mmCIF file of C-alpha atoms in Angstrom:
data_model
loop_
_atom_site.group_PDB
_atom_site.id
_atom_site.type_symbol
_atom_site.label_atom_id
_atom_site.label_comp_id
_atom_site.label_asym_id
_atom_site.label_seq_id
_atom_site.Cartn_x
_atom_site.Cartn_y
_atom_site.Cartn_z
ATOM 1 C CA MET A 1 71.135 23.325 58.014
ATOM 2 C CA ASP A 2 70.997 20.213 60.155
ATOM 3 C CA PHE A 3 73.916 19.000 62.092
ATOM 4 C CA THR A 4 74.562 15.397 63.211
ATOM 5 C CA LYS A 5 74.451 14.583 66.883
ATOM 6 C CA ARG A 6 78.198 14.411 66.947
ATOM 7 C CA GLN A 7 78.615 17.855 65.321
ATOM 8 C CA THR A 8 76.050 19.319 67.794
ATOM 9 C CA THR A 9 78.113 17.867 70.678
ATOM 10 C CA ILE A 10 81.251 19.410 69.266
ATOM 11 C CA ILE A 11 79.499 22.843 69.006
ATOM 12 C CA GLU A 12 78.171 22.641 72.559
ATOM 13 C CA MET A 13 81.706 21.710 73.864
ATOM 14 C CA LEU A 14 83.349 24.632 72.028
ATOM 15 C CA LYS A 15 80.594 26.973 73.396
ATOM 16 C CA GLN A 16 81.739 26.020 76.817
ATOM 17 C CA THR A 17 85.432 26.015 76.256
ATOM 18 C CA SER A 18 87.256 27.753 73.467
ATOM 19 C CA PRO A 19 89.844 27.272 72.094
ATOM 20 C CA MET A 20 90.339 23.492 72.018
ATOM 21 C CA THR A 21 92.734 21.560 69.890
ATOM 22 C CA GLY A 22 91.486 18.795 67.552
ATOM 23 C CA ASP A 23 93.245 16.301 69.861
ATOM 24 C CA ALA A 24 91.481 17.582 72.916
ATOM 25 C CA ILE A 25 88.102 17.528 71.163
ATOM 26 C CA ALA A 26 88.654 13.907 69.999
ATOM 27 C CA HIS A 27 89.835 12.880 73.409
ATOM 28 C CA ARG A 28 86.769 14.314 75.135
ATOM 29 C CA LEU A 29 84.458 12.428 72.669
ATOM 30 C CA GLY A 30 86.476 9.234 73.025
ATOM 31 C CA LEU A 31 87.165 9.217 69.302
ATOM 32 C CA SER A 32 90.305 9.511 67.128
ATOM 33 C CA VAL A 33 91.225 12.677 65.386
ATOM 34 C CA PRO A 34 90.821 11.275 61.874
ATOM 35 C CA THR A 35 87.226 10.192 62.879
ATOM 36 C CA ILE A 36 86.187 13.715 63.638
ATOM 37 C CA ARG A 37 88.233 15.470 60.968
ATOM 38 C CA ALA A 38 85.317 15.727 58.518
ATOM 39 C CA ASP A 39 83.100 17.171 61.209
ATOM 40 C CA LEU A 40 85.581 19.824 62.127
ATOM 41 C CA ARG A 41 86.104 20.665 58.420
ATOM 42 C CA LEU A 42 82.342 21.095 57.935
ATOM 43 C CA LEU A 43 81.820 23.138 61.068
ATOM 44 C CA THR A 44 84.622 25.521 60.036
ATOM 45 C CA ALA A 45 83.390 25.711 56.419
ATOM 46 C CA VAL A 46 80.081 26.930 57.660
ATOM 47 C CA ASP A 47 81.702 29.423 60.083
ATOM 48 C CA VAL A 48 80.305 27.863 63.229
ATOM 49 C CA LEU A 49 83.894 27.142 64.348
ATOM 50 C CA ALA A 50 87.112 28.885 63.363
ATOM 51 C CA ALA A 51 90.440 27.057 63.143
ATOM 52 C CA ARG A 52 93.196 29.249 64.552
ATOM 53 C CA PRO A 53 96.795 28.015 63.816
ATOM 54 C CA LYS A 54 98.673 26.922 66.924
ATOM 55 C CA VAL A 55 95.622 27.744 69.111
ATOM 56 C CA GLY A 56 92.929 25.299 68.080
ATOM 57 C CA TYR A 57 89.243 25.509 67.276
ATOM 58 C CA VAL A 58 87.081 28.402 68.662
ATOM 59 C CA TYR A 59 83.377 28.810 68.687
ATOM 60 C CA GLN A 60 82.304 31.630 66.350
ATOM 61 C CA GLY A 61 78.627 31.700 66.911
ATOM 62 C CA ASP A 62 75.720 30.145 65.179
ATOM 63 C CA GLN A 63 74.235 33.198 63.358
ATOM 64 C CA LEU A 64 74.264 31.342 60.078
ATOM 65 C CA ILE A 65 72.197 28.534 61.579
ATOM 66 C CA ASN A 66 69.583 30.947 62.938
ATOM 67 C CA VAL A 67 68.505 32.192 59.548
ATOM 68 C CA ASP A 68 66.928 29.706 57.327
ATOM 69 C CA TYR A 69 66.252 30.691 53.733
ATOM 70 C CA ASP A 70 63.069 28.669 53.529
ATOM 71 C CA ASP A 71 61.710 30.131 56.801
ATOM 72 C CA LEU A 72 62.303 33.652 55.573
ATOM 73 C CA TYR A 73 61.287 33.504 51.989
ATOM 74 C CA GLU A 74 59.408 30.304 51.233
ATOM 75 C CA LYS A 75 56.954 30.397 54.142
ATOM 76 C CA PRO A 76 53.312 30.363 52.956
ATOM 77 C CA ILE A 77 51.620 33.683 53.914
ATOM 78 C CA LYS A 78 48.804 31.864 55.575
ATOM 79 C CA ASP A 79 51.261 31.534 58.484
ATOM 80 C CA ILE A 80 51.695 35.220 58.908
ATOM 81 C CA MET A 81 48.660 36.878 57.357
ATOM 82 C CA LEU A 82 46.606 39.493 59.231
ATOM 83 C CA PRO A 83 42.892 39.740 59.775
ATOM 84 C CA VAL A 84 41.039 42.118 57.441
ATOM 85 C CA THR A 85 39.429 45.372 58.619
ATOM 86 C CA GLU A 86 36.180 45.595 56.603
ATOM 87 C CA ILE A 87 34.022 48.549 55.881
ATOM 88 C CA SER A 88 30.723 48.574 54.141
ATOM 89 C CA ASP A 89 30.478 49.997 50.669
ATOM 90 C CA ASP A 90 27.852 52.570 51.837
ATOM 91 C CA ALA A 91 30.069 54.050 54.612
ATOM 92 C CA ALA A 92 31.049 57.699 54.611
ATOM 93 C CA MET A 93 34.616 58.979 54.512
ATOM 94 C CA GLN A 94 34.394 60.155 58.124
ATOM 95 C CA GLU A 95 33.558 56.586 59.200
ATOM 96 C CA ALA A 96 36.391 55.193 57.186
ATOM 97 C CA VAL A 97 38.899 57.577 58.705
ATOM 98 C CA SER A 98 37.663 56.866 62.189
ATOM 99 C CA LYS A 99 37.965 53.129 61.566
ATOM 100 C CA LEU A 100 41.495 53.430 60.214
ATOM 101 C CA PHE A 101 42.594 55.208 63.442
ATOM 102 C CA LEU A 102 40.509 53.092 65.836
ATOM 103 C CA LYS A 103 41.946 49.809 64.344
ATOM 104 C CA ASP A 104 45.346 51.369 63.704
ATOM 105 C CA VAL A 105 45.596 49.885 60.215
ATOM 106 C CA GLY A 106 46.847 51.193 56.942
ATOM 107 C CA SER A 107 44.043 50.054 54.667
ATOM 108 C CA LEU A 108 40.382 49.173 54.825
ATOM 109 C CA TYR A 109 38.642 46.374 52.791
ATOM 110 C CA VAL A 110 35.425 47.611 51.321
ATOM 111 C CA THR A 111 32.833 44.798 51.041
ATOM 112 C CA ASP A 112 29.324 44.550 49.838
ATOM 113 C CA ALA A 113 26.343 42.995 51.713
ATOM 114 C CA ASN A 114 27.554 39.506 50.891
ATOM 115 C CA HIS A 115 31.043 40.223 52.239
ATOM 116 C CA GLN A 116 32.460 40.149 48.773
ATOM 117 C CA LEU A 117 35.433 42.468 48.375
ATOM 118 C CA VAL A 118 34.700 45.398 46.074
ATOM 119 C CA GLY A 119 37.637 47.552 46.832
ATOM 120 C CA LEU A 120 40.465 48.801 48.974
ATOM 121 C CA ILE A 121 40.885 52.202 50.692
ATOM 122 C CA SER A 122 44.376 53.229 51.839
ATOM 123 C CA ARG A 123 45.454 56.097 54.116
ATOM 124 C CA LYS A 124 46.815 57.754 50.986
ATOM 125 C CA ASP A 125 43.416 57.580 49.190
ATOM 126 C CA LEU A 126 41.760 59.239 52.168
ATOM 127 C CA LEU A 127 44.364 61.878 52.443
ATOM 128 C CA ARG A 128 44.143 62.727 48.809
ATOM 129 C CA ALA A 129 40.403 62.990 48.962
ATOM 130 C CA SER A 130 40.383 65.122 52.094
ATOM 131 C CA PHE A 131 42.538 67.787 50.428
ATOM 132 C CA SER A 132 40.849 67.770 47.068
ATOM 133 C CA SER A 133 37.158 67.673 47.960
ATOM 134 C CA PRO A 134 35.116 70.464 49.469
ATOM 135 C CA ASN A 135 33.097 68.243 51.923
ATOM 136 C CA PRO A 136 35.144 65.049 52.365
ATOM 137 C CA GLU A 137 33.457 63.876 55.507
ATOM 138 C CA THR A 138 30.123 63.216 53.886
ATOM 139 C CA MET A 139 31.421 61.643 50.708
ATOM 140 C CA LEU A 140 31.034 57.866 50.245
ATOM 141 C CA ALA A 141 34.256 56.210 51.087
ATOM 142 C CA SER A 142 33.842 53.783 48.201
ATOM 143 C CA ILE A 143 34.316 56.760 45.819
ATOM 144 C CA VAL A 144 38.039 57.044 46.620
ATOM 145 C CA MET A 145 38.711 53.273 46.789
ATOM 146 C CA THR A 146 40.742 51.218 44.363
ATOM 147 C CA ARG A 147 38.185 48.909 42.731
ATOM 148 C CA MET A 148 38.211 45.198 42.028
ATOM 149 C CA PRO A 149 39.363 43.830 39.587
ATOM 150 C CA ASN A 150 42.229 46.365 39.661
ATOM 151 C CA ILE A 151 43.389 44.804 42.887
ATOM 152 C CA VAL A 152 46.160 42.199 43.146
ATOM 153 C CA THR A 153 45.323 39.269 45.372
ATOM 154 C CA ALA A 154 47.225 36.409 46.918
ATOM 155 C CA THR A 155 46.198 33.029 48.073
ATOM 156 C CA PRO A 156 47.103 31.229 51.388
ATOM 157 C CA GLU A 157 49.883 29.237 49.718
ATOM 158 C CA THR A 158 51.576 32.194 48.090
ATOM 159 C CA THR A 159 55.014 32.432 49.607
ATOM 160 C CA VAL A 160 56.453 35.393 51.455
ATOM 161 C CA ARG A 161 58.837 36.020 48.563
ATOM 162 C CA GLU A 162 56.062 35.896 45.953
ATOM 163 C CA ALA A 163 53.792 38.148 48.012
ATOM 164 C CA GLY A 164 56.731 40.633 48.526
ATOM 165 C CA ASP A 165 57.425 40.724 44.803
ATOM 166 C CA LEU A 166 53.750 41.490 44.115
ATOM 167 C CA LEU A 167 53.774 44.281 46.676
ATOM 168 C CA LEU A 168 56.913 45.792 45.077
ATOM 169 C CA LYS A 169 55.870 45.287 41.484
ATOM 170 C CA HIS A 170 52.402 46.737 41.918
ATOM 171 C CA LYS A 171 53.521 49.441 44.343
ATOM 172 C CA VAL A 172 50.875 48.644 46.946
ATOM 173 C CA ASP A 173 51.116 48.177 50.653
ATOM 174 C CA SER A 174 48.525 45.501 51.146
ATOM 175 C CA LEU A 175 47.335 42.365 49.309
ATOM 176 C CA PRO A 176 44.014 40.613 50.099
ATOM 177 C CA VAL A 177 44.372 36.961 50.653
ATOM 178 C CA VAL A 178 41.509 35.082 48.988
ATOM 179 C CA ALA A 179 40.770 31.323 49.450
ATOM 180 C CA ALA A 180 41.341 30.620 45.746
ATOM 181 C CA LYS A 181 42.274 32.593 42.652
ATOM 182 C CA GLY A 182 39.146 34.305 41.325
ATOM 183 C CA SER A 183 37.416 34.434 44.728
ATOM 184 C CA HIS A 184 36.358 37.829 45.969
ATOM 185 C CA GLU A 185 36.155 36.805 49.637
ATOM 186 C CA ALA A 186 39.155 38.117 51.604
ATOM 187 C CA ILE A 187 40.151 35.765 54.367
ATOM 188 C CA GLY A 188 43.153 37.797 55.411
ATOM 189 C CA LYS A 189 45.646 40.317 54.198
ATOM 190 C CA ILE A 190 49.356 40.492 53.769
ATOM 191 C CA THR A 191 51.212 43.809 53.974
ATOM 192 C CA LYS A 192 54.716 45.229 53.563
ATOM 193 C CA ASN A 193 54.686 45.991 57.279
ATOM 194 C CA ARG A 194 53.732 42.393 58.166
ATOM 195 C CA ILE A 195 56.508 40.982 56.012
ATOM 196 C CA PHE A 196 58.950 43.454 57.557
ATOM 197 C CA GLN A 197 57.924 42.294 60.962
ATOM 198 C CA HIS A 198 58.261 38.662 59.918
ATOM 199 C CA PHE A 199 61.883 39.288 58.772
ATOM 200 C CA MET A 200 62.716 41.035 61.968
ATOM 201 C CA GLU A 201 61.184 38.286 64.115
ATOM 202 C CA SER A 202 63.202 35.656 62.191
ATOM 203 C CA ALA A 203 66.354 37.469 63.410
ATOM 204 C CA LYS A 204 65.842 36.439 66.966
ATOM 205 C CA MET B 1 79.695 30.718 52.951
ATOM 206 C CA ASP B 2 82.743 30.438 50.738
ATOM 207 C CA PHE B 3 83.447 27.351 48.745
ATOM 208 C CA THR B 4 86.897 26.185 47.590
ATOM 209 C CA LYS B 5 87.640 26.154 43.865
ATOM 210 C CA ARG B 6 87.213 22.399 43.754
ATOM 211 C CA GLN B 7 83.781 22.631 45.446
ATOM 212 C CA THR B 8 82.702 25.339 43.087
ATOM 213 C CA THR B 9 83.782 23.144 40.126
ATOM 214 C CA ILE B 10 81.719 20.259 41.527
ATOM 215 C CA ILE B 11 78.642 22.469 41.866
ATOM 216 C CA GLU B 12 78.946 23.755 38.293
ATOM 217 C CA MET B 13 79.339 20.237 36.971
ATOM 218 C CA LEU B 14 76.233 19.045 38.830
ATOM 219 C CA LYS B 15 74.327 22.109 37.609
ATOM 220 C CA GLN B 16 75.008 20.948 34.046
ATOM 221 C CA THR B 17 74.458 17.238 34.645
ATOM 222 C CA SER B 18 72.478 15.713 37.432
ATOM 223 C CA PRO B 19 72.576 13.035 38.768
ATOM 224 C CA MET B 20 76.247 11.976 38.699
ATOM 225 C CA THR B 21 77.749 9.249 40.832
ATOM 226 C CA GLY B 22 80.715 10.031 43.147
ATOM 227 C CA ASP B 23 82.828 7.896 40.785
ATOM 228 C CA ALA B 24 81.826 9.887 37.744
ATOM 229 C CA ILE B 25 82.484 13.225 39.536
ATOM 230 C CA ALA B 26 85.939 12.090 40.701
ATOM 231 C CA HIS B 27 86.707 10.753 37.165
ATOM 232 C CA ARG B 28 85.791 14.072 35.530
ATOM 233 C CA LEU B 29 88.006 15.896 38.007
ATOM 234 C CA GLY B 30 90.933 13.533 37.467
ATOM 235 C CA LEU B 31 90.837 12.751 41.203
ATOM 236 C CA SER B 32 90.108 9.721 43.400
ATOM 237 C CA VAL B 33 86.780 9.239 45.169
ATOM 238 C CA PRO B 34 88.376 9.473 48.705
ATOM 239 C CA THR B 35 89.922 12.721 47.677
ATOM 240 C CA ILE B 36 86.676 14.402 46.968
ATOM 241 C CA ARG B 37 84.612 12.650 49.668
ATOM 242 C CA ALA B 38 84.934 15.486 52.218
ATOM 243 C CA ASP B 39 83.823 18.020 49.555
ATOM 244 C CA LEU B 40 80.758 15.913 48.653
ATOM 245 C CA ARG B 41 79.877 15.508 52.311
ATOM 246 C CA LEU B 42 80.077 19.254 52.881
ATOM 247 C CA LEU B 43 78.019 20.111 49.771
ATOM 248 C CA THR B 44 75.297 17.706 50.777
ATOM 249 C CA ALA B 45 75.450 18.915 54.433
ATOM 250 C CA VAL B 46 74.660 22.467 53.281
ATOM 251 C CA ASP B 47 71.937 21.208 50.898
ATOM 252 C CA VAL B 48 73.624 22.421 47.755
ATOM 253 C CA LEU B 49 73.766 18.778 46.597
ATOM 254 C CA ALA B 50 71.521 15.869 47.544
ATOM 255 C CA ALA B 51 72.833 12.301 47.668
ATOM 256 C CA ARG B 52 70.201 9.856 46.230
ATOM 257 C CA PRO B 53 70.837 6.221 47.035
ATOM 258 C CA LYS B 54 71.514 4.232 43.857
ATOM 259 C CA VAL B 55 71.228 7.388 41.733
ATOM 260 C CA GLY B 56 74.060 9.631 42.717
ATOM 261 C CA TYR B 57 74.486 13.351 43.518
ATOM 262 C CA VAL B 58 71.996 15.911 42.247
ATOM 263 C CA TYR B 59 72.205 19.646 42.231
ATOM 264 C CA GLN B 60 69.564 21.110 44.612
ATOM 265 C CA GLY B 61 70.075 24.766 44.169
ATOM 266 C CA ASP B 62 72.074 27.285 45.943
ATOM 267 C CA GLN B 63 69.408 29.075 47.853
ATOM 268 C CA LEU B 64 71.238 28.730 51.126
ATOM 269 C CA ILE B 65 74.279 30.325 49.650
ATOM 270 C CA ASN B 66 72.386 33.347 48.382
ATOM 271 C CA VAL B 67 71.263 34.435 51.805
ATOM 272 C CA ASP B 68 73.857 35.578 54.178
ATOM 273 C CA TYR B 69 72.853 36.515 57.726
ATOM 274 C CA ASP B 70 75.383 39.368 57.989
ATOM 275 C CA ASP B 71 74.320 40.849 54.659
ATOM 276 C CA LEU B 72 70.623 40.744 55.765
ATOM 277 C CA TYR B 73 70.724 41.800 59.369
ATOM 278 C CA GLU B 74 74.229 43.203 60.202
ATOM 279 C CA LYS B 75 74.530 45.589 57.225
ATOM 280 C CA PRO B 76 75.010 49.238 58.329
ATOM 281 C CA ILE B 77 71.968 51.294 57.342
ATOM 282 C CA LYS B 78 74.202 53.856 55.572
ATOM 283 C CA ASP B 79 74.372 51.304 52.728
ATOM 284 C CA ILE B 80 70.590 51.365 52.181
ATOM 285 C CA MET B 81 69.309 54.584 53.708
ATOM 286 C CA LEU B 82 67.129 56.961 51.615
ATOM 287 C CA PRO B 83 67.339 60.686 51.019
ATOM 288 C CA VAL B 84 65.256 62.931 53.249
ATOM 289 C CA THR B 85 62.337 64.936 51.966
ATOM 290 C CA GLU B 86 62.487 68.192 53.849
ATOM 291 C CA ILE B 87 59.816 70.765 54.456
ATOM 292 C CA SER B 88 60.295 74.152 56.132
ATOM 293 C CA ASP B 89 58.826 74.703 59.543
ATOM 294 C CA ASP B 90 56.729 77.561 58.285
ATOM 295 C CA ALA B 91 55.021 75.565 55.510
ATOM 296 C CA ALA B 92 51.246 75.161 55.442
ATOM 297 C CA MET B 93 49.419 71.815 55.531
ATOM 298 C CA GLN B 94 48.420 72.042 51.918
ATOM 299 C CA GLU B 95 52.103 72.383 50.902
ATOM 300 C CA ALA B 96 52.984 69.383 53.100
ATOM 301 C CA VAL B 97 50.286 67.145 51.524
ATOM 302 C CA SER B 98 51.276 68.251 48.027
ATOM 303 C CA LYS B 99 54.939 67.459 48.714
ATOM 304 C CA LEU B 100 54.070 64.095 50.184
ATOM 305 C CA PHE B 101 52.182 63.088 46.958
ATOM 306 C CA LEU B 102 54.680 64.756 44.626
ATOM 307 C CA LYS B 103 57.687 62.913 46.115
ATOM 308 C CA ASP B 104 55.604 59.791 46.832
ATOM 309 C CA VAL B 105 57.007 59.466 50.366
ATOM 310 C CA GLY B 106 55.443 58.443 53.648
ATOM 311 C CA SER B 107 56.893 61.152 55.795
ATOM 312 C CA LEU B 108 58.336 64.672 55.711
ATOM 313 C CA TYR B 109 61.193 65.986 57.783
ATOM 314 C CA VAL B 110 60.491 69.391 59.148
ATOM 315 C CA THR B 111 63.645 71.572 59.345
ATOM 316 C CA ASP B 112 64.386 75.099 60.479
ATOM 317 C CA ALA B 113 66.379 77.709 58.583
ATOM 318 C CA ASN B 114 69.661 75.991 59.587
ATOM 319 C CA HIS B 115 68.476 72.592 58.246
ATOM 320 C CA GLN B 116 68.168 71.298 61.752
ATOM 321 C CA LEU B 117 65.528 68.687 62.177
ATOM 322 C CA VAL B 118 62.719 69.972 64.388
ATOM 323 C CA GLY B 119 60.060 67.330 63.673
ATOM 324 C CA LEU B 120 58.510 64.643 61.554
ATOM 325 C CA ILE B 121 55.144 64.621 59.766
ATOM 326 C CA SER B 122 53.606 61.333 58.653
ATOM 327 C CA ARG B 123 50.673 60.609 56.366
ATOM 328 C CA LYS B 124 48.763 59.617 59.458
ATOM 329 C CA ASP B 125 49.479 63.013 61.140
ATOM 330 C CA LEU B 126 48.108 64.840 58.051
ATOM 331 C CA LEU B 127 45.110 62.584 57.762
ATOM 332 C CA ARG B 128 44.196 63.092 61.423
ATOM 333 C CA ALA B 129 44.530 66.807 61.171
ATOM 334 C CA SER B 130 42.508 67.036 58.013
ATOM 335 C CA PHE B 131 39.510 65.459 59.607
ATOM 336 C CA SER B 132 39.746 67.158 62.916
ATOM 337 C CA SER B 133 40.344 70.748 61.904
ATOM 338 C CA PRO B 134 37.933 73.110 60.287
ATOM 339 C CA ASN B 135 40.492 74.642 57.896
ATOM 340 C CA PRO B 136 43.332 72.257 57.619
ATOM 341 C CA GLU B 137 44.773 73.718 54.356
ATOM 342 C CA THR B 138 45.907 76.890 55.925
ATOM 343 C CA MET B 139 47.184 75.447 59.260
ATOM 344 C CA LEU B 140 50.879 75.279 59.731
ATOM 345 C CA ALA B 141 52.098 71.789 59.004
ATOM 346 C CA SER B 142 54.431 71.923 62.005
ATOM 347 C CA ILE B 143 51.443 72.019 64.346
ATOM 348 C CA VAL B 144 50.740 68.351 63.613
ATOM 349 C CA MET B 145 54.320 67.118 63.550
ATOM 350 C CA THR B 146 56.003 64.875 66.072
ATOM 351 C CA ARG B 147 58.591 67.080 67.725
ATOM 352 C CA MET B 148 62.239 66.538 68.576
ATOM 353 C CA PRO B 149 63.409 65.281 71.016
ATOM 354 C CA ASN B 150 60.426 62.771 70.883
ATOM 355 C CA ILE B 151 61.912 61.324 67.762
ATOM 356 C CA VAL B 152 64.017 58.195 67.635
ATOM 357 C CA THR B 153 67.147 58.541 65.518
ATOM 358 C CA ALA B 154 69.721 56.183 64.110
ATOM 359 C CA THR B 155 73.296 56.721 62.961
ATOM 360 C CA PRO B 156 74.978 55.513 59.740
ATOM 361 C CA GLU B 157 76.548 52.504 61.541
ATOM 362 C CA THR B 158 73.272 51.345 63.093
ATOM 363 C CA THR B 159 72.625 47.862 61.652
ATOM 364 C CA VAL B 160 69.561 46.779 59.722
ATOM 365 C CA ARG B 161 68.553 44.612 62.691
ATOM 366 C CA GLU B 162 68.941 47.467 65.277
ATOM 367 C CA ALA B 163 67.028 49.938 63.075
ATOM 368 C CA GLY B 164 64.303 47.340 62.558
ATOM 369 C CA ASP B 165 64.009 46.768 66.254
ATOM 370 C CA LEU B 166 63.747 50.518 66.946
ATOM 371 C CA LEU B 167 61.052 50.889 64.317
ATOM 372 C CA LEU B 168 58.966 48.092 65.858
ATOM 373 C CA LYS B 169 59.582 49.115 69.386
ATOM 374 C CA HIS B 170 58.619 52.716 68.955
ATOM 375 C CA LYS B 171 55.855 51.907 66.392
ATOM 376 C CA VAL B 172 57.081 54.383 63.811
ATOM 377 C CA ASP B 173 57.567 53.963 60.098
ATOM 378 C CA SER B 174 60.664 56.153 59.627
ATOM 379 C CA LEU B 175 63.816 56.901 61.482
ATOM 380 C CA PRO B 176 66.020 59.960 60.731
ATOM 381 C CA VAL B 177 69.702 59.031 60.332
ATOM 382 C CA VAL B 178 71.935 61.641 61.958
ATOM 383 C CA ALA B 179 75.690 61.781 61.636
ATOM 384 C CA ALA B 180 76.255 61.217 65.281
ATOM 385 C CA LYS B 181 74.114 60.692 68.368
ATOM 386 C CA GLY B 182 72.848 64.046 69.564
ATOM 387 C CA SER B 183 73.031 65.679 66.148
ATOM 388 C CA HIS B 184 69.869 67.195 64.646
ATOM 389 C CA GLU B 185 71.026 67.195 61.078
ATOM 390 C CA ALA B 186 69.361 64.360 59.188
ATOM 391 C CA ILE B 187 71.633 62.952 56.513
ATOM 392 C CA GLY B 188 69.171 60.249 55.505
ATOM 393 C CA LYS B 189 66.323 58.146 56.659
ATOM 394 C CA ILE B 190 65.554 54.512 57.139
ATOM 395 C CA THR B 191 62.000 53.124 56.879
ATOM 396 C CA LYS B 192 60.136 49.928 57.345
ATOM 397 C CA ASN B 193 59.558 49.941 53.596
ATOM 398 C CA ARG B 194 63.137 50.351 52.822
ATOM 399 C CA ILE B 195 64.146 47.418 55.026
ATOM 400 C CA PHE B 196 61.382 45.340 53.553
ATOM 401 C CA GLN B 197 62.773 46.128 50.029
ATOM 402 C CA HIS B 198 66.336 45.275 51.212
ATOM 403 C CA PHE B 199 65.114 41.800 52.333
ATOM 404 C CA MET B 200 63.310 41.241 49.061
ATOM 405 C CA GLU B 201 66.340 42.323 46.977
ATOM 406 C CA SER B 202 68.534 39.946 49.023
ATOM 407 C CA ALA B 203 66.335 37.079 47.977
ATOM 408 C CA LYS B 204 67.296 37.226 44.378
#
């Protein structure tokens, strides 16, 4: 939430010196107590200040100000999306595994010669294949991928909350971000890990 | 934040009928406009209501109320931790992979005969081993694990924010939760995915 200039001044004063009585605060501002009463009431209602009987107002911290619902949940994913790690649809499993470790990512985006997304390969897909096939190294990686159109996509304007809901609902770790619904060209990706990181960064 | 009974009544009224003038709101409550002025000022300051010139007050939603910093970041992880999926330190790789898929988890906690944690095995560890060993199926799973004491642990009172910072700092996906610092008995685990889910559930 946004505070007025006067409210911000009061917060800064109390940060420096707590407790202060309403009289003392008004005096320092060169205002009357009734003039600042609404400000003090608001600041205590939102828990920035606490009013202690016979003591005065004390600064409680501005944790509530630091977290903004819109910044957390309504941010468009274009602001936080990650680059895609592509692999060609004729690559072998061994190459896919190497690329996964080299780039330290959880999924690979399989594309055709025109950079159109044809599928997704996760760490889980590769692990399953490696323990269920006699010669996994030489298999085509695209054999184990999840194929379009069975892939849920997002667009740059999808919000963090919407993307998070899709990831949970479809039990996937990664969503390709396409320029527009129906497009098969991945311009980025959004993952559970990236959203987790976004939430943790918003705490600072 | 907590609203007074009168503020809650005003919110409910505006949810039903928006816009309403200050006069109309006061009239419906059987109060004077000056009496409710501070309430209206507070509710608009926290963006629950918006004041539109020449129109009156409109309900804007209570998104800001739904998200509470302490609930999100200061919650102790004991409230959201997950059960541990254990595997014995004499299990073979094939058993570890099967268990990972059967339980649909991202990591296994390797324990000795006394249920003391001796290591952690991730999907990544298993995938690496499966492509770098000639006979991965019959290898001991514990060969590929990350060993205590190289494992970062948390305790039940660790907050979501502290656990999230540890996960990011140490680049791991899962932290064992032990009853007390120094203990090797995992009573639960906290993962990036679980924290992600916690944030998404808090958005509702």
